[in-house]
CSV table of C-alpha atoms and ligand atoms in Angstrom, one decimal:
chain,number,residue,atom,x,y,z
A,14,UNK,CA,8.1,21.9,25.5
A,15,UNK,CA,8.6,23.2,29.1
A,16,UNK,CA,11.8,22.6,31.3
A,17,UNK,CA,11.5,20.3,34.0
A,18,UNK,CA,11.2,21.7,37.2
A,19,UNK,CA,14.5,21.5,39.3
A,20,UNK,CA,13.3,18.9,41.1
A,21,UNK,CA,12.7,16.8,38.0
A,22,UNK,CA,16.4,17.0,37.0
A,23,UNK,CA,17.8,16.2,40.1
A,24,UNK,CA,18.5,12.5,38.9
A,25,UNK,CA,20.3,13.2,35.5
A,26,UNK,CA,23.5,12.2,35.3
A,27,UNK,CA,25.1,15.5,34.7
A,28,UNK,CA,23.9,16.1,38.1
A,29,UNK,CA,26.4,13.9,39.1
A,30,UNK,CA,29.2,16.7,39.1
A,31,UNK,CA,29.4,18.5,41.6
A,32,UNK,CA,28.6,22.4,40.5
A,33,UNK,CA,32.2,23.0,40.1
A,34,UNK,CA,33.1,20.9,37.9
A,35,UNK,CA,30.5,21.2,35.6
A,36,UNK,CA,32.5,23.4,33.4
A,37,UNK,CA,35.2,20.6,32.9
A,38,UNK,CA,32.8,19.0,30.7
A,39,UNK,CA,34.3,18.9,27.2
A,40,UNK,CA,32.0,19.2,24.2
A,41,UNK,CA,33.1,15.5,23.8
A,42,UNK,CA,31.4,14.2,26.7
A,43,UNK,CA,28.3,16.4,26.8
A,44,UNK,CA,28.1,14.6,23.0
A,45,UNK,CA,27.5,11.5,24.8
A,46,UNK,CA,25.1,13.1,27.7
A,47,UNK,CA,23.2,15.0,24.8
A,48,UNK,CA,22.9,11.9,22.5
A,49,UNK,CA,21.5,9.9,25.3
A,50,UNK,CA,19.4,12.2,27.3
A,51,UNK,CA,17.9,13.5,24.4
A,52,UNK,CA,16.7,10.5,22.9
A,53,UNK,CA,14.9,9.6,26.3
A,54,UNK,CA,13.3,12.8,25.6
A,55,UNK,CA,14.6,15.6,27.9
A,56,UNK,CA,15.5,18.0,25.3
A,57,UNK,CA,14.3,20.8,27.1
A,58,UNK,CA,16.3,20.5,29.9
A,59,UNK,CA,19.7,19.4,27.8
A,60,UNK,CA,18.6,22.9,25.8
A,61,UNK,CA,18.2,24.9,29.4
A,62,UNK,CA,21.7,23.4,30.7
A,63,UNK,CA,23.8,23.9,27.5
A,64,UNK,CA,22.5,27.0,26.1
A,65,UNK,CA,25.0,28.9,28.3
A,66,UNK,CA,27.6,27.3,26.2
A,67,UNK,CA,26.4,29.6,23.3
A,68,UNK,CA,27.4,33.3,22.8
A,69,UNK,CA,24.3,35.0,25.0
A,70,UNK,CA,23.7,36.8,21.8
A,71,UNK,CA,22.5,33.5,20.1
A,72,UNK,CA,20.9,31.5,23.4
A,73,UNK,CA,17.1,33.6,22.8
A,74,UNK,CA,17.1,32.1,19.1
A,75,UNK,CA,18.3,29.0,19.3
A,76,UNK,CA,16.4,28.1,22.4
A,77,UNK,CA,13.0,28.8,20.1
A,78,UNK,CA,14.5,27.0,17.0
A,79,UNK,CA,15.4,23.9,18.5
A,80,UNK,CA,11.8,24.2,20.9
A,81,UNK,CA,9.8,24.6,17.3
A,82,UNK,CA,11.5,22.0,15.9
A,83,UNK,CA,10.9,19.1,18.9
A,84,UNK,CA,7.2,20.7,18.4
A,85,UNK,CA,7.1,20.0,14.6
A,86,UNK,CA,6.5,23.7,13.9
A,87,UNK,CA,9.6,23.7,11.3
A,88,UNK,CA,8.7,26.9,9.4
A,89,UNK,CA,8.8,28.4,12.7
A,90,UNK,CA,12.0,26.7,13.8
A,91,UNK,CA,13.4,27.8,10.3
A,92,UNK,CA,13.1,31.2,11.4
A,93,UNK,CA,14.6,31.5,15.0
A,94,UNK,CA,17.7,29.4,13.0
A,95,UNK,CA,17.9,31.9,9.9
A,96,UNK,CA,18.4,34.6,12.2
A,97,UNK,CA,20.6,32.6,14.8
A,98,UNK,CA,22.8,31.6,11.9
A,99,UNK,CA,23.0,35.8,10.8
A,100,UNK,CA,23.6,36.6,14.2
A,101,UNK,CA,26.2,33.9,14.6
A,102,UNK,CA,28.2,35.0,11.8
A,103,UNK,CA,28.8,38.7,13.3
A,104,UNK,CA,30.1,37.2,16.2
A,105,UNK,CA,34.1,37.7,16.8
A,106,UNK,CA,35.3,33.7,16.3
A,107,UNK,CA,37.0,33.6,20.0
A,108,UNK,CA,33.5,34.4,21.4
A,109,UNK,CA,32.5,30.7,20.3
A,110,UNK,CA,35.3,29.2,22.2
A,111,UNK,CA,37.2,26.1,21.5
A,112,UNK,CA,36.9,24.7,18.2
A,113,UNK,CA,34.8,27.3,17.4
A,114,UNK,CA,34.2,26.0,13.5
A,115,UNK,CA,32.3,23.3,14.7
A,116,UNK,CA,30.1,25.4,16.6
A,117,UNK,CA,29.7,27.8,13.6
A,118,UNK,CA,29.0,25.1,11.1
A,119,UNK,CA,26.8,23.2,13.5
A,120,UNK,CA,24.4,26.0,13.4
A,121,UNK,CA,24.3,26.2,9.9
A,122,UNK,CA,23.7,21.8,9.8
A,123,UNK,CA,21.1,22.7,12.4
A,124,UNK,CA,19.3,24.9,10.3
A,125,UNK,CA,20.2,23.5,7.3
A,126,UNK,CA,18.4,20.1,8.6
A,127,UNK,CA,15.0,22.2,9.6
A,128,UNK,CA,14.9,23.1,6.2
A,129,UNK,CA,15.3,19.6,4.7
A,130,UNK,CA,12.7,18.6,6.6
A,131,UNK,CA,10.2,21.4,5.3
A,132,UNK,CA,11.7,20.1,2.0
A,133,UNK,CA,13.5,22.9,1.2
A,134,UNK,CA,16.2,21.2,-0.4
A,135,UNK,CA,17.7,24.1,-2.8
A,136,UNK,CA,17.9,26.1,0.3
A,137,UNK,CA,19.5,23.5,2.4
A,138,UNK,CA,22.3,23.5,-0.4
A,139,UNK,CA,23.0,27.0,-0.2
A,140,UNK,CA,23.6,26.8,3.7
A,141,UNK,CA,25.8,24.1,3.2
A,142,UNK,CA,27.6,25.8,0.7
A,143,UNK,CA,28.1,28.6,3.1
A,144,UNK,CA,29.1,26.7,5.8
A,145,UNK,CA,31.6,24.5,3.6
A,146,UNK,CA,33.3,27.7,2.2
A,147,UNK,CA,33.4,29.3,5.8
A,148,UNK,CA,36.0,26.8,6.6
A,149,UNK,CA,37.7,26.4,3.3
A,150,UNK,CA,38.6,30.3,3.7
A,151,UNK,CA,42.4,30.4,3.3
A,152,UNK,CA,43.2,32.2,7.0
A,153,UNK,CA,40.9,29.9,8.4
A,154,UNK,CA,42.1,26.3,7.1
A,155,UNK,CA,45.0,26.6,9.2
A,156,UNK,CA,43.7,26.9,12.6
A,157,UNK,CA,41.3,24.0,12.0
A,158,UNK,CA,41.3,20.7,14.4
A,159,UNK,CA,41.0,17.4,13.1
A,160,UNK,CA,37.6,17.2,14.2
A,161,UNK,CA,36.9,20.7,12.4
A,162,UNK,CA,38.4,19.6,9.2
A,163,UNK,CA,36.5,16.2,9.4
A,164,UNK,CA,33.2,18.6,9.1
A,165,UNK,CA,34.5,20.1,6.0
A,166,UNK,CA,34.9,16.7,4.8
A,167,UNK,CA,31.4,15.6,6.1
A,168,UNK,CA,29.7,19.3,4.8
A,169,UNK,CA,31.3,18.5,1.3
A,170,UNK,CA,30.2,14.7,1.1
A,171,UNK,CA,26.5,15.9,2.2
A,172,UNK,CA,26.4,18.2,-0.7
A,173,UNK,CA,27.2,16.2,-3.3
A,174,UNK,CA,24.7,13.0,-2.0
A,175,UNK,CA,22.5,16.5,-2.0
A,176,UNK,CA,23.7,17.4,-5.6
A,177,UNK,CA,22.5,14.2,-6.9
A,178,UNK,CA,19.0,14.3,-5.0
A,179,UNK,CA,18.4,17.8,-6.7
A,180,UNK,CA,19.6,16.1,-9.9
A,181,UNK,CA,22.3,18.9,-10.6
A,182,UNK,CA,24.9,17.8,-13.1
A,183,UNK,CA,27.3,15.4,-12.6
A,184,UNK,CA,30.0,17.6,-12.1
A,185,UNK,CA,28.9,19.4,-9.5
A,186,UNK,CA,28.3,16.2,-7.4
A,187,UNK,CA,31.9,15.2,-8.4
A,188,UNK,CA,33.3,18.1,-7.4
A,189,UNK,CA,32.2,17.8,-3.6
A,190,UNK,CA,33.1,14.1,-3.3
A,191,UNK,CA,36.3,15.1,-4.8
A,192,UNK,CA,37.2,17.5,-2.1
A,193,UNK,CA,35.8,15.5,0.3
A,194,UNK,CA,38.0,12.3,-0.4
A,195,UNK,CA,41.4,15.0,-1.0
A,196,UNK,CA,40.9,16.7,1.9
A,197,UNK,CA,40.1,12.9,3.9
A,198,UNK,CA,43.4,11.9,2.6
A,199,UNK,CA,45.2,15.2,3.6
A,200,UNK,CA,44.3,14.9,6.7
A,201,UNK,CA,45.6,10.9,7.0
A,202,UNK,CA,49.2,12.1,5.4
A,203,UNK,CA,49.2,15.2,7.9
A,204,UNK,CA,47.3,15.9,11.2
A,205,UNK,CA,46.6,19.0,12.6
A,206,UNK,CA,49.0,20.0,14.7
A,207,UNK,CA,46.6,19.2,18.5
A,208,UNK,CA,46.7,15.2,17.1
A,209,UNK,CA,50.3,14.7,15.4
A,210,UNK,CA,52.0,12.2,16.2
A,211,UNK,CA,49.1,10.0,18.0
A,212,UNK,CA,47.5,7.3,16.9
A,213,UNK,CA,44.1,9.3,16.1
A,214,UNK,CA,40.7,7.5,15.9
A,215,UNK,CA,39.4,9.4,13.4
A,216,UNK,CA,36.6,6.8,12.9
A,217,UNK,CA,35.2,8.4,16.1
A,218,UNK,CA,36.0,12.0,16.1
A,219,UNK,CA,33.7,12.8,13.0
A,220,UNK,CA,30.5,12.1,15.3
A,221,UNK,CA,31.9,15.3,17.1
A,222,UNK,CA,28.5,16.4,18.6
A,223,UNK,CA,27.8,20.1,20.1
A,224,UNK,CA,25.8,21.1,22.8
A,225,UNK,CA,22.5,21.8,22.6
A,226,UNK,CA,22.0,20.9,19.2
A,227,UNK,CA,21.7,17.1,17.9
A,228,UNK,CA,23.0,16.8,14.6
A,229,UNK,CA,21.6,15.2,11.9
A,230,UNK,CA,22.6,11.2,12.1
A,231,UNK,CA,24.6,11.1,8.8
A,232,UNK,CA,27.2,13.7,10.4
A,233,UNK,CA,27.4,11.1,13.1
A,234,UNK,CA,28.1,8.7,10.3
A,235,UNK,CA,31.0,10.5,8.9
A,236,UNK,CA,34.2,8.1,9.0
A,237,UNK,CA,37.7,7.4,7.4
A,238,UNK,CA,36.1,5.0,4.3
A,239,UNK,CA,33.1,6.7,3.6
A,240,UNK,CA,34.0,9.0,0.7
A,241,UNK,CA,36.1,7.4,-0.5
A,242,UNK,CA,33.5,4.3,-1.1
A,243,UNK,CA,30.8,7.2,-2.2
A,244,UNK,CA,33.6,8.7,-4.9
A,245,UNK,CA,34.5,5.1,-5.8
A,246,UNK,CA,30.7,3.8,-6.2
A,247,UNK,CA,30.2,7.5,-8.3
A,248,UNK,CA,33.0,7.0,-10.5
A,249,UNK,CA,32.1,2.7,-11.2
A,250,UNK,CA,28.1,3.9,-11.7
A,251,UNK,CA,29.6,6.5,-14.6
A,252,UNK,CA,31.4,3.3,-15.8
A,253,UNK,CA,35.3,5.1,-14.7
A,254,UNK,CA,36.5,1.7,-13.7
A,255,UNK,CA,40.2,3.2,-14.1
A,256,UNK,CA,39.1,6.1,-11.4
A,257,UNK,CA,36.9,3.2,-9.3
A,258,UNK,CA,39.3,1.0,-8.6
A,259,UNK,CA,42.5,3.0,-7.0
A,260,UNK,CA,39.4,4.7,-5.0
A,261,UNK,CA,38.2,1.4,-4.1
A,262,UNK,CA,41.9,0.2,-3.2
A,263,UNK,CA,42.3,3.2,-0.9
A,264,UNK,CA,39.5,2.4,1.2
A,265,UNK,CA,40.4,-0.9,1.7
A,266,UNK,CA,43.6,0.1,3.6
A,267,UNK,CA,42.1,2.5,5.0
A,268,UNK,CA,39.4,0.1,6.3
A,269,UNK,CA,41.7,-2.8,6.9
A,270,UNK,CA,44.8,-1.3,7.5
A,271,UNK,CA,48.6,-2.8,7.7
A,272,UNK,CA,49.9,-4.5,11.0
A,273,UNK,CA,50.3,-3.0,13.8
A,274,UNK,CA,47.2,-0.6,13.6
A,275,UNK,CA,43.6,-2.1,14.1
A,276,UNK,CA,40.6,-1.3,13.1
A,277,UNK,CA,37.3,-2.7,14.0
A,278,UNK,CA,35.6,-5.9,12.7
A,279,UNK,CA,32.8,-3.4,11.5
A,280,UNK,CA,35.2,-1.4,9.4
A,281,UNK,CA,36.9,-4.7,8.8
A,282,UNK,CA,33.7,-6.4,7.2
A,283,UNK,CA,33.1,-2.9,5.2
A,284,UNK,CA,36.7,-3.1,3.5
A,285,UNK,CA,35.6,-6.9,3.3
A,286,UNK,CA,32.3,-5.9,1.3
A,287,UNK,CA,34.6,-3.5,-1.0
A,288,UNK,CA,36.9,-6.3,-1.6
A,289,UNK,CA,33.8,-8.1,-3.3
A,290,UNK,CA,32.7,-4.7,-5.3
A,291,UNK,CA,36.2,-4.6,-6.5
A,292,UNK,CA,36.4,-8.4,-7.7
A,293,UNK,CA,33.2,-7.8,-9.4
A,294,UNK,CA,34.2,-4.6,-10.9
A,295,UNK,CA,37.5,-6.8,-12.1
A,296,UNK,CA,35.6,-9.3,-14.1
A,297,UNK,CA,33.8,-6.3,-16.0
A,298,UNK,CA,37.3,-6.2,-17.9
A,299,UNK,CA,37.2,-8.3,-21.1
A,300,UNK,CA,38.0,-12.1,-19.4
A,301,UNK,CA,41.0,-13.6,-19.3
A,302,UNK,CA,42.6,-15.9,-17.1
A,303,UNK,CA,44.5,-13.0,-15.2
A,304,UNK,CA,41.4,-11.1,-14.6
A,305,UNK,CA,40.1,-14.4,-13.2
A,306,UNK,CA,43.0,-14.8,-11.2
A,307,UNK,CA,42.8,-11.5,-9.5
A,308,UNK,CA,39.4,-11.3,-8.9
A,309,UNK,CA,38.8,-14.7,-7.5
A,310,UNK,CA,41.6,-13.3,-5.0
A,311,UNK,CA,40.1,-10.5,-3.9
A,312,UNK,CA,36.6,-12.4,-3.4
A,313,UNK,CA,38.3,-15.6,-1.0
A,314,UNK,CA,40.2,-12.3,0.9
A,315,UNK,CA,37.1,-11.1,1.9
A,316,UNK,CA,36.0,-14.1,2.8
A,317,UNK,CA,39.1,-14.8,4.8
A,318,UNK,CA,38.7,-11.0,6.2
A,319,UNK,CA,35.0,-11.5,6.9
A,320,UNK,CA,35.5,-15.0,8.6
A,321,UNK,CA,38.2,-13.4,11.3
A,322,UNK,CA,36.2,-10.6,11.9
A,323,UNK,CA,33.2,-12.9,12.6
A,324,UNK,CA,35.6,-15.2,14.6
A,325,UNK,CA,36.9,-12.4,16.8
A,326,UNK,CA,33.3,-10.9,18.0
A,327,UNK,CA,30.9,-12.2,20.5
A,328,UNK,CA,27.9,-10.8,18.7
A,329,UNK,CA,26.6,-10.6,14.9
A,330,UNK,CA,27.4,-6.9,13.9
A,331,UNK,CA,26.0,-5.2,11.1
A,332,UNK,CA,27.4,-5.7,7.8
A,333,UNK,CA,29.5,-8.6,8.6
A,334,UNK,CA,26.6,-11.4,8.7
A,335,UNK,CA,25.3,-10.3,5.3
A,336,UNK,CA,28.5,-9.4,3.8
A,337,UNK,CA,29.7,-12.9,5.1
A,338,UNK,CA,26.8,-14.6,3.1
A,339,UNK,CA,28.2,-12.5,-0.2
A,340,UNK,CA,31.7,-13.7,0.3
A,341,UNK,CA,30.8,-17.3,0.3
A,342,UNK,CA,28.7,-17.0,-3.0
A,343,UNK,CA,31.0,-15.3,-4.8
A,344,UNK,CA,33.9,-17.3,-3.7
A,345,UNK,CA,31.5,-20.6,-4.7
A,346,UNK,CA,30.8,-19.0,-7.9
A,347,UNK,CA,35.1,-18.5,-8.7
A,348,UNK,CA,35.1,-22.4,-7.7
A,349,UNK,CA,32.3,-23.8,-9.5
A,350,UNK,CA,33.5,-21.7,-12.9
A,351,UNK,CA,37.5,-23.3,-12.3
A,352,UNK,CA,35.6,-26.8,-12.5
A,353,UNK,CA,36.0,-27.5,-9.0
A,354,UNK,CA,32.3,-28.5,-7.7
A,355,UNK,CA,33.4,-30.0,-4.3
A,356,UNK,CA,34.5,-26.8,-2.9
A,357,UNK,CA,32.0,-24.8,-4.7
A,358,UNK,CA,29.0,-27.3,-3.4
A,359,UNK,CA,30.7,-26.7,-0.2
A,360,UNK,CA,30.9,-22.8,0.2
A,361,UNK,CA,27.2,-22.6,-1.5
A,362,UNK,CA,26.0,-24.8,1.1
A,363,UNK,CA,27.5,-22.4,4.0
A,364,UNK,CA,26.2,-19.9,1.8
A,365,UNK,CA,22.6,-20.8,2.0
A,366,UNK,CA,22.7,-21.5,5.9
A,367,UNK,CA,24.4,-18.1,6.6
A,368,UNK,CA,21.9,-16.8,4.3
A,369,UNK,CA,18.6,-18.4,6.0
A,370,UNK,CA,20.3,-17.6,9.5
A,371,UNK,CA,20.3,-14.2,8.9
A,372,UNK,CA,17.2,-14.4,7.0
A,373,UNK,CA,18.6,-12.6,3.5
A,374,UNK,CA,15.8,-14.3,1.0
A,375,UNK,CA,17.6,-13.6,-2.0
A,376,UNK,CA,20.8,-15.2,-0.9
A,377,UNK,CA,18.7,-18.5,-0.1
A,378,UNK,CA,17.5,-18.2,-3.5
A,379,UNK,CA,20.3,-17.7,-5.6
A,380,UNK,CA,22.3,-20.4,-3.1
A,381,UNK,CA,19.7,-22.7,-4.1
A,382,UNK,CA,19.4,-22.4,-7.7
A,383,UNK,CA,22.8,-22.7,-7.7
A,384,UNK,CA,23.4,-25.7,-5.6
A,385,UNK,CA,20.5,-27.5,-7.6
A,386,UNK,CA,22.3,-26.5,-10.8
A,387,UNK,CA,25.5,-28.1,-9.6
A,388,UNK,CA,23.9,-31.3,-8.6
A,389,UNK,CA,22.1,-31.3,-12.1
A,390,UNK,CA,25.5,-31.3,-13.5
A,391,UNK,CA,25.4,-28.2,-15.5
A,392,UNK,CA,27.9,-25.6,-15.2
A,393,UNK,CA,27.6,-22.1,-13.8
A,394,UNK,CA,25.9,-20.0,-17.3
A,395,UNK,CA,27.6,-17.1,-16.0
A,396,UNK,CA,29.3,-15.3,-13.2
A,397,UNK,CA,27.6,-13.1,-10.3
B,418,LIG,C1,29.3,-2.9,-2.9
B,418,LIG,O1,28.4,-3.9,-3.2
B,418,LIG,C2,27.2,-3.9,-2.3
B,418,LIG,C3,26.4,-5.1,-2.6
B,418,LIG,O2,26.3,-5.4,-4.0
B,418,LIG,C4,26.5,-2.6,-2.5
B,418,LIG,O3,25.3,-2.6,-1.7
B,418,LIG,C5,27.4,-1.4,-2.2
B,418,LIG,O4,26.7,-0.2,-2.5
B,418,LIG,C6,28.6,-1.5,-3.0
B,418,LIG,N1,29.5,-0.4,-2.5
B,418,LIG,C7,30.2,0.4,-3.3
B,418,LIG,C8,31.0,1.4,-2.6
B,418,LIG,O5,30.1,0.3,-4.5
């Protein structure tokens, strides 16, 4: 890929600073630059303006990794990484300037990711592992940001959705979820020192994104609720209901939490969606009306939770619309089992439109075999 020529980048937006300021930029905001320039496909000239954010003894390297990669050539673009990520490493940590772990480990993700792609899987581990232990390192932990230790967290949950791809054991893809959703919560109870006291979006400081190098989308992804759900969804798959559920219970409030703090009708509808994995995983116990109760409450909560997150945004957002549709079957299902068809023929009905509106064939399916069973006068055989 060749670099524009100046007068091509004359109209990016960076250009909109004048030459002093350019080095006010915090990572943060180049994140937003980088994410949106590159996708329009100026890589080359994000990767000729940022590379003077790396060490100069790095810029040769990394410059040919990340050209190789944009040109599909990832054996080569492995290369120009490996030794990048060596080099990197011999590097005094100040040289890497502020929150240098997230430079450091976003080399390693970088290469780690060219060597996913050439399907090197086993290899890909091993960098992760690296990179994960680089900031577990006793002398280091306490120096580490909030954005830092929410890589750790992300490095950790990446290894053990990697643990189960390579189909290590079990207890090796516990283990990194485990640290993952210990370390999430130490950092809720205790901030690092640059964030305590504020009310820190953390939901948005994991997509902490470098210069020059794009990560891979699932860092981007990493957020408050995530592993806990993936530790809770391991633990109910192995049949530990008794671990599931108090994992499950934590990422609702994380999710949805208590009055006065907000969270967004996205995170909202997610907590919503656990609410209905957690009545489900309730009437797994042996029935009785208790377990009935409780998980007929959690199902019309997420319907309640769903509906006011619906209520309070302009536009359908993802999962809310389908996870709506869920909520209104399940809560149907609870009714029509208690004897009381009016309701249930009521929130199937919504069901089935929501479910055709958002085009979710199985929902219209299931809300129609139901409804029709209803109206035949049979009961419902069994629950959801
Ligand atoms: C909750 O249930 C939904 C729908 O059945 C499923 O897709 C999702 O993976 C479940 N989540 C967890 C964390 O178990």
């Amino acid at each position: 890929m060749r670099l524009p020529s100046p007068a091509a980048r004359s109209y990016s937006i960076l250009n909109e600073f004048p030459p002093a300021r350019k080095n006010l930029v915090t990572p943060w905001f180049v994140t937003i630059l980088v994410g949106g320039v590159a996708l329009s496909g100026y890589g080359g000239f994000i990767l000729y303006q940022t590379l003077t954010m790396w060490p100069p003894e790095v810029r040769g390297d990394l410059r040919d990794a990340v050209r190789a990669k944009h040109e599909g050539d990832y054996r080569k673009s492995e290369q120009y990484f490996h030794r990048a990520w060596n080099t990197i490493r011999t590097l005094p940590i100040e040289s890497l300037g502020s929150q240098p772990y997230l430079k450091l480990t976003g080399m390693a993700l970088a290469f780690a990711d060219v060597l996913e792609l050439s399907k090197k899987q086993q290899r890909a581990y091993e960098v992760y592992v690296h990179a994960l232990e680089l900031l577990q390192q006793d002398d280091v932990k306490a120096m580490l940001t909030g954005p830092e230790r929410l890589r750790a967290v992300a490095i950790s949950s990446k290894l053990g959705e990697l643990a189960k791809d390579l189909k290590k054991h079990k207890t090796e893809e516990e283990k990194w979820r485990v640290w993952a959703v210990e370390e999430l919560l130490r950092i809720v109870k205790s901030p690092s020192k640059d964030d305590a006291g504020e009310n820190v979006d953390y939901s948005h400081q994991g997509s902490f994104n470098l210069p020059l190098l794009a990560l891979p989308s699932w860092i981007s992804k990493t957020d408050i609720g995530a592993p806990l759900e993936a530790l809770g969804s391991f633990y109910a798959e192995a049949g530990r209901l008794d671990f599931a559920m108090p994992l499950y219970l934590q990422a609702i409030s994380l999710l949805i939490p208590p009055a006065p703090k907000k969270s967004t009708p996205e995170d909202r509808c997610r907590g919503a969606q656990l609410m209905g994995n957690l009545s489900e995983m309730i009437m797994r116990r042996p029935p009785s009306p208790d377990t009935l109760h409780q998980a007929e409450a959690w199902a019309s909560q997420a319907l309640a939770v769903t509906k006011k997150a619906r209520a309070e945004s302009s536009k359908p957002i993802d999962p809310c619309e389908e996870v709506y549709a869920a909520a209104l079957f399940n809560l149907a299902t609870f009714r029509n089992m208690a004897g009381d068809r009016n309701v249930a023929r009521n929130l199937y009905r919504d069901g089935l439109e929501q479910a055709r509106s958002i085009g979710l064939s199985e929902g219209v399916v299931e809300a129609s075999r139901a409804l029709h069973r209803l109206d035949m006068g049979e009961s419902e055989p069994g629950q959801k």
